[in-house]
Short mmCIF file of C-alpha atoms in Angstrom, two decimals:
data_model
loop_
_atom_site.label_atom_id
_atom_site.label_comp_id
_atom_site.label_asym_id
_atom_site.label_seq_id
_atom_site.Cartn_x
_atom_site.Cartn_y
_atom_site.Cartn_z
CA MET N 6 42.61 1.83 -36.09
CA LYS N 7 43.44 1.66 -32.73
CA THR N 8 41.28 1.74 -30.08
CA PHE N 9 42.16 4.16 -27.36
CA ASN N 10 40.70 3.44 -23.81
CA LYS N 11 39.63 5.13 -20.56
CA THR N 12 37.30 7.52 -19.84
CA LEU N 13 39.80 10.14 -21.31
CA ILE N 14 40.85 12.05 -18.20
CA ALA N 15 39.84 15.19 -19.29
CA VAL N 16 37.46 15.25 -16.92
CA SER N 17 39.66 15.93 -14.10
CA VAL N 18 40.47 19.03 -15.52
CA ALA N 19 37.05 20.56 -14.64
CA LEU N 20 37.93 21.88 -11.39
CA ALA N 21 41.79 21.96 -12.30
CA SER N 22 42.84 24.55 -14.15
CA SER N 23 44.91 27.28 -12.93
CA GLN N 24 44.20 30.09 -14.84
CA THR N 25 43.17 32.43 -11.84
CA LEU N 26 46.14 34.54 -11.32
CA ALA N 27 47.63 32.32 -8.46
CA ALA N 28 48.74 29.50 -7.43
CA GLY N 29 46.82 26.01 -8.49
CA PHE N 30 43.25 27.33 -9.21
CA GLN N 31 43.43 29.92 -5.87
CA LEU N 32 41.82 33.22 -6.25
CA ASN N 33 43.07 36.45 -4.52
CA SER N 34 39.99 38.95 -4.57
CA GLN N 35 38.74 39.29 -1.66
CA SER N 36 39.01 42.90 -1.29
CA ALA N 37 39.79 46.30 -2.92
CA THR N 38 41.89 47.33 -0.18
CA GLY N 39 43.00 43.90 -0.26
CA ILE N 40 44.47 44.00 -3.97
CA GLY N 41 45.56 47.62 -3.31
CA ARG N 42 48.28 46.33 -1.04
CA ALA N 43 48.80 42.80 -2.86
CA PHE N 44 47.37 41.45 0.44
CA SER N 45 49.94 42.33 2.75
CA GLY N 46 48.74 42.47 6.31
CA ASP N 47 45.34 41.44 5.37
CA ALA N 48 45.16 38.85 8.56
CA VAL N 49 45.81 42.09 10.69
CA ILE N 50 44.79 45.28 9.39
CA ALA N 51 41.45 45.30 10.04
CA ASP N 52 40.67 48.52 8.62
CA ASN N 53 37.61 47.25 7.23
CA ALA N 54 35.19 44.38 7.47
CA SER N 55 36.70 42.28 4.39
CA VAL N 56 39.54 41.09 7.01
CA LEU N 57 36.88 38.23 8.01
CA SER N 58 37.96 36.72 4.73
CA ARG N 59 41.37 36.47 6.12
CA ASN N 60 41.23 35.90 10.35
CA PRO N 61 38.25 35.64 12.31
CA ALA N 62 39.92 36.74 15.12
CA ALA N 63 41.29 40.07 13.93
CA MET N 64 36.97 40.82 14.12
CA ALA N 65 38.06 41.58 18.38
CA LEU N 66 39.62 44.83 16.89
CA PHE N 67 36.65 46.69 15.98
CA ASP N 68 34.34 48.64 18.70
CA GLU N 69 31.74 48.87 16.16
CA LYS N 70 29.26 47.35 13.88
CA ALA N 71 31.03 47.40 10.27
CA LEU N 72 30.31 46.77 6.77
CA SER N 73 31.69 45.92 3.53
CA PHE N 74 30.79 44.81 0.00
CA GLY N 75 32.20 45.22 -3.39
CA VAL N 76 33.06 43.74 -6.75
CA THR N 77 36.37 42.60 -8.60
CA TYR N 78 36.80 42.71 -12.04
CA ALA N 79 39.59 40.15 -13.10
CA ASP N 80 40.56 40.98 -16.79
CA ILE N 81 42.54 37.84 -17.54
CA SER N 82 44.99 37.01 -20.56
CA VAL N 83 46.19 33.49 -20.85
CA THR N 84 47.97 32.71 -23.99
CA VAL N 85 48.50 29.36 -25.40
CA LYS N 86 50.84 29.09 -28.29
CA ASP N 87 52.24 26.60 -30.72
CA VAL N 88 50.64 23.03 -29.58
CA GLU N 89 52.85 21.01 -31.34
CA LYS N 90 53.17 17.01 -31.80
CA ALA N 91 56.64 16.24 -30.20
CA GLY N 92 59.53 15.68 -32.32
CA THR N 93 57.46 16.55 -35.70
CA PRO N 94 56.66 19.80 -37.44
CA ILE N 95 53.06 18.99 -36.82
CA SER N 96 51.52 22.27 -35.20
CA PHE N 97 47.85 22.55 -34.04
CA GLY N 98 48.19 26.56 -33.36
CA SER N 99 47.82 28.66 -30.84
CA GLU N 100 44.96 30.50 -28.89
CA HIS N 101 45.67 33.88 -27.69
CA ASP N 102 42.41 34.81 -26.00
CA ALA N 103 42.42 31.52 -23.88
CA ALA N 104 40.43 32.39 -20.21
CA ASP N 105 37.20 34.63 -19.99
CA SER N 106 37.44 37.59 -17.62
CA LYS N 107 35.21 37.81 -14.30
CA VAL N 108 33.46 39.86 -12.11
CA ILE N 109 34.09 38.69 -8.61
CA PRO N 110 31.73 40.01 -5.54
CA ASN N 111 32.37 39.85 -1.67
CA PHE N 112 30.26 41.06 1.41
CA TYR N 113 31.28 40.92 4.73
CA TYR N 114 29.77 42.14 8.26
CA ILE N 115 31.13 42.38 11.53
CA GLN N 116 29.13 42.68 14.46
CA PRO N 117 30.51 43.12 17.95
CA LEU N 118 28.43 41.58 20.90
CA ASN N 119 30.45 43.00 23.96
CA ASP N 120 33.90 43.55 25.28
CA GLN N 121 35.02 40.38 24.78
CA TRP N 122 32.73 38.41 21.79
CA ALA N 123 32.22 39.55 18.12
CA PHE N 124 29.94 37.54 15.53
CA GLY N 125 30.43 37.99 11.57
CA LEU N 126 28.96 37.00 8.57
CA ALA N 127 30.75 36.73 4.81
CA ALA N 128 30.11 35.87 1.29
CA PHE N 129 33.33 35.74 -0.82
CA SER N 130 35.39 33.18 -3.17
CA ASN N 131 39.08 31.43 -2.44
CA PHE N 132 38.79 28.99 -5.76
CA GLY N 133 37.38 29.48 -9.43
CA THR N 134 38.48 29.51 -12.97
CA GLY N 135 37.49 29.79 -16.60
CA THR N 136 39.49 28.54 -19.75
CA ASP N 137 38.52 28.03 -23.38
CA THR N 138 41.05 26.64 -25.91
CA SER N 139 38.16 24.61 -27.67
CA ALA N 140 39.11 26.50 -31.21
CA LEU N 141 42.35 24.65 -31.27
CA ALA N 142 40.15 21.16 -30.77
CA ASN N 143 39.26 21.09 -34.58
CA ASN N 144 42.62 21.64 -35.89
CA ALA N 145 43.51 18.53 -37.69
CA VAL N 146 46.51 18.50 -40.03
CA THR N 147 46.90 17.30 -43.31
CA ILE N 148 50.03 15.66 -43.69
CA PRO N 149 51.57 14.32 -47.36
CA GLY N 150 52.00 10.38 -46.76
CA MET N 151 50.83 10.89 -43.43
CA GLY N 152 47.30 11.47 -43.36
CA THR N 153 45.13 13.55 -41.30
CA VAL N 154 46.73 13.96 -37.77
CA PRO N 155 43.74 14.70 -35.11
CA ALA N 156 44.44 17.56 -32.12
CA PRO N 157 45.07 16.29 -29.13
CA VAL N 158 41.46 16.92 -28.03
CA ASP N 159 41.44 15.27 -24.62
CA LEU N 160 44.15 17.91 -23.73
CA LEU N 161 42.06 20.92 -25.40
CA GLY N 162 38.38 22.36 -24.70
CA ASN N 163 36.39 24.74 -22.53
CA THR N 164 36.27 24.88 -18.75
CA GLU N 165 34.71 26.83 -15.83
CA VAL N 166 34.67 26.39 -12.42
CA VAL N 167 32.62 28.86 -10.04
CA THR N 168 32.99 28.74 -6.44
CA MET N 169 31.81 30.98 -3.16
CA ASP N 170 32.63 30.91 0.74
CA PHE N 171 29.79 31.39 3.07
CA ASN N 172 31.18 32.21 6.07
CA ALA N 173 30.24 32.47 9.68
CA SER N 174 32.79 33.13 12.85
CA LEU N 175 32.80 34.47 16.20
CA SER N 176 35.95 35.80 17.93
CA TYR N 177 36.92 36.44 21.63
CA ARG N 178 39.18 38.54 23.05
CA PHE N 179 41.17 37.67 25.91
CA ASN N 180 42.76 40.72 27.53
CA ASP N 181 44.04 43.77 25.87
CA HIS N 182 46.86 42.17 23.51
CA PHE N 183 45.63 38.47 22.79
CA SER N 184 41.99 37.53 20.70
CA VAL N 185 40.92 34.60 18.99
CA GLY N 186 38.44 33.54 16.48
CA ALA N 187 36.99 30.55 14.55
CA GLY N 188 34.69 30.25 11.86
CA LEU N 189 32.58 27.45 9.59
CA ASP N 190 32.69 27.88 5.79
CA LEU N 191 29.78 26.86 3.53
CA ILE N 192 31.49 26.15 -0.03
CA TYR N 193 29.22 26.30 -3.22
CA GLY N 194 30.73 25.08 -6.42
CA GLN N 195 29.87 24.78 -9.96
CA GLY N 196 31.60 23.38 -12.93
CA LYS N 197 31.07 22.96 -16.49
CA LEU N 198 33.57 21.61 -18.94
CA SER N 199 33.45 20.15 -22.57
CA ARG N 200 35.99 18.23 -24.52
CA GLU N 201 34.97 17.98 -27.93
CA GLY N 202 36.54 17.78 -31.67
CA ASN N 203 37.13 15.56 -34.41
CA LEU N 204 38.81 12.11 -34.48
CA PRO N 205 39.05 9.31 -36.26
CA LEU N 206 36.42 7.18 -35.12
CA GLY N 207 34.21 6.52 -38.07
CA PRO N 208 34.26 3.83 -40.42
CA GLY N 209 37.85 3.33 -41.85
CA GLY N 210 39.53 6.08 -39.39
CA ALA N 211 36.97 8.52 -41.02
CA MET N 212 37.35 11.84 -38.87
CA VAL N 213 34.15 12.49 -37.07
CA ASN N 214 32.95 15.11 -34.58
CA ALA N 215 33.33 13.27 -30.90
CA ASN N 216 31.91 14.65 -27.38
CA LEU N 217 34.35 13.32 -25.19
CA VAL N 218 33.80 14.75 -22.08
CA ASP N 219 30.54 16.63 -21.21
CA VAL N 220 30.11 17.86 -17.39
CA ASP N 221 27.65 20.08 -15.64
CA ALA N 222 28.09 19.44 -12.03
CA ASP N 223 27.70 21.55 -8.69
CA GLY N 224 27.69 20.68 -4.73
CA PHE N 225 28.28 21.98 -1.54
CA ALA N 226 31.15 21.41 1.22
CA ILE N 227 31.82 22.36 4.68
CA GLY N 228 35.47 23.67 5.92
CA GLY N 229 36.57 25.82 8.20
CA ILE N 230 38.90 28.45 9.95
CA ILE N 231 40.74 29.27 13.20
CA GLY N 232 42.69 32.30 13.71
CA ALA N 233 44.88 34.47 16.48
CA VAL N 234 45.90 38.07 16.70
CA TYR N 235 48.52 39.43 19.26
CA GLU N 236 48.68 43.53 19.56
CA PHE N 237 51.77 44.84 21.03
CA ASN N 238 50.46 48.13 21.59
CA LYS N 239 48.02 50.27 19.56
CA ASP N 240 50.34 50.30 16.40
CA ASN N 241 51.71 47.22 16.45
CA ARG N 242 50.24 43.98 16.15
CA ILE N 243 50.59 40.41 14.32
CA GLY N 244 47.90 37.86 13.17
CA ALA N 245 47.64 33.83 12.29
CA SER N 246 45.05 31.89 10.68
CA TYR N 247 44.47 28.41 9.39
CA ARG N 248 42.23 27.81 6.78
CA LEU N 249 40.90 23.85 6.61
CA SER N 250 39.37 23.37 3.12
CA PRO N 251 37.47 20.31 2.48
CA ASP N 252 37.27 17.04 -0.05
CA PHE N 253 34.91 18.94 -2.58
CA LYS N 254 32.31 16.98 -4.01
CA ALA N 255 30.05 17.85 -6.90
CA THR N 256 27.18 16.08 -8.36
CA GLY N 257 25.55 16.45 -11.81
CA ASP N 258 26.01 15.38 -15.19
CA ILE N 259 29.33 13.76 -15.55
CA ASN N 260 29.62 12.09 -18.88
CA THR N 261 32.45 10.45 -20.64
CA LEU N 262 33.14 8.42 -24.15
CA ASN N 263 34.74 5.56 -22.94
CA THR N 264 35.97 4.07 -26.50
CA GLN N 265 36.66 0.38 -25.56
CA LEU N 266 33.16 0.25 -24.91
CA GLY N 267 31.98 2.44 -27.54
CA LYS N 268 29.37 3.71 -25.30
CA VAL N 269 29.29 7.16 -22.71
CA VAL N 270 29.58 6.33 -19.28
CA SER N 271 27.85 8.68 -17.03
CA PHE N 272 29.14 9.28 -13.04
CA ASP N 273 27.04 10.59 -10.38
CA GLU N 274 30.08 12.66 -8.61
CA ILE N 275 33.52 13.95 -8.90
CA ASN N 276 35.71 14.25 -6.21
CA ILE N 277 38.51 17.12 -5.54
CA PRO N 278 40.43 17.36 -2.40
CA LEU N 279 41.26 21.43 -1.94
CA PRO N 280 44.12 22.51 0.07
CA ASP N 281 44.27 24.43 3.65
CA ILE N 282 45.62 27.84 3.87
CA PHE N 283 47.93 28.95 6.68
CA GLN N 284 49.19 32.66 7.02
CA VAL N 285 50.64 34.71 9.08
CA ALA N 286 50.61 38.27 8.72
CA GLY N 287 52.01 41.85 10.58
CA PHE N 288 50.79 45.36 10.86
CA HIS N 289 53.20 48.46 11.82
CA GLN N 290 52.25 51.94 12.30
CA LEU N 291 55.44 53.51 12.00
CA THR N 292 54.63 57.17 12.08
CA GLU N 293 51.16 59.11 12.21
CA LYS N 294 50.66 59.14 8.46
CA PHE N 295 52.81 55.95 7.28
CA ALA N 296 52.40 52.16 8.39
CA ILE N 297 53.82 48.96 6.93
CA HIS N 298 52.56 45.49 6.26
CA TYR N 299 53.81 42.10 5.08
CA THR N 300 52.20 38.42 4.76
CA ALA N 301 53.49 35.12 4.14
CA GLN N 302 50.71 32.36 3.00
CA LEU N 303 51.07 28.46 2.20
CA SER N 304 48.52 26.64 0.50
CA THR N 305 49.21 23.18 0.73
CA TRP N 306 48.59 22.38 -2.76
CA GLY N 307 50.71 18.85 -2.06
CA ASP N 308 47.23 17.49 -0.78
CA PHE N 309 45.80 17.82 -4.37
CA ASP N 310 47.06 14.30 -5.58
CA GLN N 311 44.60 13.24 -7.25
CA ILE N 312 40.65 13.63 -8.85
CA THR N 313 38.55 10.49 -8.67
CA VAL N 314 34.89 9.99 -10.02
CA THR N 315 32.30 7.66 -8.33
CA ASP N 316 29.29 5.10 -9.40
CA GLY N 317 29.69 4.88 -13.22
CA SER N 318 27.21 3.69 -15.17
CA VAL N 319 25.89 2.94 -18.97
CA GLY N 320 22.34 3.26 -19.52
CA GLY N 321 21.59 2.79 -16.01
CA THR N 322 23.40 -0.70 -15.34
CA PRO N 323 26.64 0.13 -12.98
CA VAL N 324 30.23 -0.39 -14.78
CA VAL N 325 32.71 1.02 -12.30
CA SER N 326 32.13 1.81 -8.56
CA SER N 327 35.32 4.31 -8.15
CA ALA N 328 37.90 5.53 -10.58
CA PRO N 329 41.19 7.82 -10.25
CA LEU N 330 41.00 10.05 -12.80
CA LYS N 331 44.27 11.76 -12.85
CA GLN N 332 47.51 12.25 -10.46
CA TYR N 333 48.74 15.35 -10.10
CA VAL N 334 52.48 15.97 -8.40
CA TRP N 335 52.48 19.45 -7.10
CA ASP N 336 54.33 21.29 -4.51
CA ASP N 337 53.06 23.13 -1.56
CA SER N 338 53.22 26.78 -2.61
CA TRP N 339 54.23 29.70 -0.90
CA LEU N 340 52.96 33.50 -1.37
CA PHE N 341 54.98 36.40 0.22
CA SER N 342 54.02 40.09 0.22
CA VAL N 343 54.84 43.42 1.43
CA GLY N 344 53.07 47.05 1.33
CA GLY N 345 52.75 50.31 2.43
CA THR N 346 49.95 52.99 3.58
CA TYR N 347 50.15 56.53 3.70
CA THR N 348 47.52 58.56 5.33
CA ILE N 349 47.51 61.60 2.70
CA ASN N 350 44.80 63.60 4.57
CA ASP N 351 41.45 63.08 6.23
CA LYS N 352 39.80 62.38 3.36
CA TRP N 353 42.14 60.05 1.58
CA THR N 354 44.58 57.55 1.88
CA ALA N 355 46.96 55.70 -0.33
CA ARG N 356 48.03 52.09 -0.59
CA ALA N 357 50.77 49.96 -2.79
CA GLY N 358 52.12 46.41 -2.88
CA TYR N 359 54.02 43.77 -3.84
CA MET N 360 53.67 40.17 -3.97
CA HIS N 361 55.61 37.01 -5.22
CA ASP N 362 52.96 34.22 -6.02
CA GLN N 363 54.61 30.61 -6.34
CA GLY N 364 53.21 28.23 -8.92
CA VAL N 365 52.49 24.69 -7.93
CA VAL N 366 53.55 22.22 -11.08
CA ASN N 367 56.37 20.34 -10.01
CA ASP N 368 57.54 17.20 -12.65
CA ILE N 369 54.57 16.53 -14.38
CA SER N 370 53.00 19.54 -16.19
CA SER N 371 49.84 19.73 -18.35
CA ILE N 372 48.10 22.54 -20.83
CA SER N 373 45.24 22.69 -19.20
CA ILE N 374 47.56 23.77 -15.85
CA PRO N 375 50.26 25.66 -17.06
CA ASP N 376 50.93 27.10 -13.98
CA SER N 377 54.05 29.45 -13.05
CA ASN N 378 55.68 31.68 -10.96
CA ARG N 379 53.67 35.33 -10.91
CA ASN N 380 54.33 38.81 -9.64
CA TRP N 381 51.85 41.11 -8.37
CA PHE N 382 52.58 44.99 -8.67
CA THR N 383 49.12 46.74 -6.85
CA ALA N 384 48.48 50.30 -5.64
CA GLY N 385 45.23 51.69 -4.19
CA LEU N 386 43.34 54.41 -2.37
CA SER N 387 40.63 55.13 -0.14
CA TYR N 388 38.20 58.18 0.17
CA ASN N 389 36.25 58.70 3.06
CA LEU N 390 32.76 60.28 2.32
CA SER N 391 32.13 60.72 5.74
CA THR N 392 33.60 59.76 9.62
CA HIS N 393 31.60 56.43 9.04
CA SER N 394 31.98 55.48 5.20
CA THR N 395 34.43 55.14 2.98
CA VAL N 396 34.73 54.18 -0.51
CA ASP N 397 38.15 52.08 -1.78
CA MET N 398 39.58 51.09 -4.91
CA GLY N 399 42.21 48.55 -5.77
CA LEU N 400 44.39 47.96 -8.95
CA ALA N 401 46.69 45.08 -9.50
CA PHE N 402 49.01 43.99 -12.36
CA VAL N 403 49.85 40.38 -12.71
CA ARG N 404 52.50 39.20 -14.55
CA GLY N 405 53.36 35.37 -15.29
CA GLU N 406 56.22 33.45 -16.69
CA ASP N 407 56.78 31.84 -20.51
CA THR N 408 56.33 28.49 -19.85
CA GLU N 409 57.11 25.06 -21.80
CA VAL N 410 54.52 22.24 -21.20
CA HIS N 411 54.77 18.97 -21.87
CA GLU N 412 51.88 16.41 -21.63
CA ASN N 413 50.99 13.32 -23.32
CA SER N 414 47.82 12.58 -25.15
CA SER N 415 45.40 9.62 -25.16
CA ILE N 416 44.72 10.26 -28.71
CA PRO N 417 45.95 6.85 -30.61
CA ASN N 418 49.67 7.79 -32.28
CA MET N 419 49.58 11.02 -30.96
CA GLY N 420 52.08 10.77 -27.89
CA GLU N 421 53.62 13.87 -26.10
CA ILE N 422 52.62 17.33 -26.59
CA ILE N 423 54.20 20.30 -26.47
CA ALA N 424 53.12 24.18 -25.93
CA HIS N 425 53.82 27.26 -24.78
CA THR N 426 51.78 29.31 -22.03
CA ARG N 427 51.68 32.42 -20.22
CA SER N 428 48.88 34.39 -17.83
CA ASP N 429 48.52 37.72 -17.20
CA ALA N 430 45.90 39.47 -15.54
CA VAL N 431 44.67 42.97 -14.68
CA TYR N 432 42.38 43.45 -11.85
CA TYR N 433 40.11 46.71 -10.78
CA SER N 434 38.24 46.21 -7.52
CA VAL N 435 36.00 48.80 -5.82
CA GLN N 436 34.25 48.46 -2.33
CA TYR N 437 31.93 50.43 0.20
CA SER N 438 32.72 50.36 3.88
CA TYR N 439 30.68 51.70 6.47
CA GLN N 440 31.05 51.55 10.06
CA PHE N 441 28.22 52.15 12.21
#
């Protein structure tokens, strides 16, 4: 039996799966109103406090204290079909329910301090994921004359990532037209990963259960955001923001099986570079009842070039100080959205939108990162409970593309693996907004 080296780079998948129905592993779920209009104009509309997630300068548009909080339920459908060893009839099966649905909360508060200054606090999420293809990891195939062929265990398994962004921001109004803002992000992230299955690691190549990767890590990182708003008049304005994301570092239990050493290597830290996010948005009240809005957003996924682990040891004895686990060739990604808002009467407001979200994967694809272009079709309603309070609802249908994925496995004699993936979702969101 050949010995296969490496710390089995599946650790790098821990915080890099893309089953969040947005480019890379980025989330679009910050508010019910945003979902209802496909996040078009979200950096400048300022119809409730959730604008704080997109542009701190837009706090200058508020004359009164504002509060918004809500929850989004993401019903995600991910299919990984026909996982096959390239050039052979060997198939390891399909997984038609490879993603967990998610409940994603949010909270926003804006406090005008005077005619020029405003302060805000927010809690929301920009990144996260959850996938599970572990059911395929034990699907070894017995071929007459070839013996038993194990599944590509290093490419299959369970991945879960949760992040939360705690933001504090200030805005300053220069005059009736121009405002700026800046904020500090404290980002908490938690990731779990397992890669486990039957492999020919026993005496004489006998199949035994092997736990290649077992990760449970979390950590904090600091980022920031700056923004600006220009008001042409009360009915027309544009806004822009730039969110600077950190290199995220997580610590905890990061264990991988190194079959060359025949031992488990424990690392203290995993390092994941996150992309910056730049967006431009516009809002135009065309009539008393109808407005249009739009957004263009760039995420610098080209910065997500390599995941590394540090301080590896065996039984407390250091064996490696730093190691690159996996390299990525990702593209920067644009999304474009457009939408409309219609005031039905003094109680009801309707909105709808469309968004096209570009995938990030270029030349190197991955079963754990089956990214593709996606289209969002959205609608929403707001009901005014009183002159100060509103209930907002949003619904989004997200449709991805069928994608053929090619990836090389570290398992001896396995070679290239081919799979077919698709990611769809339905988002349901509700929030409560109050202006004091």
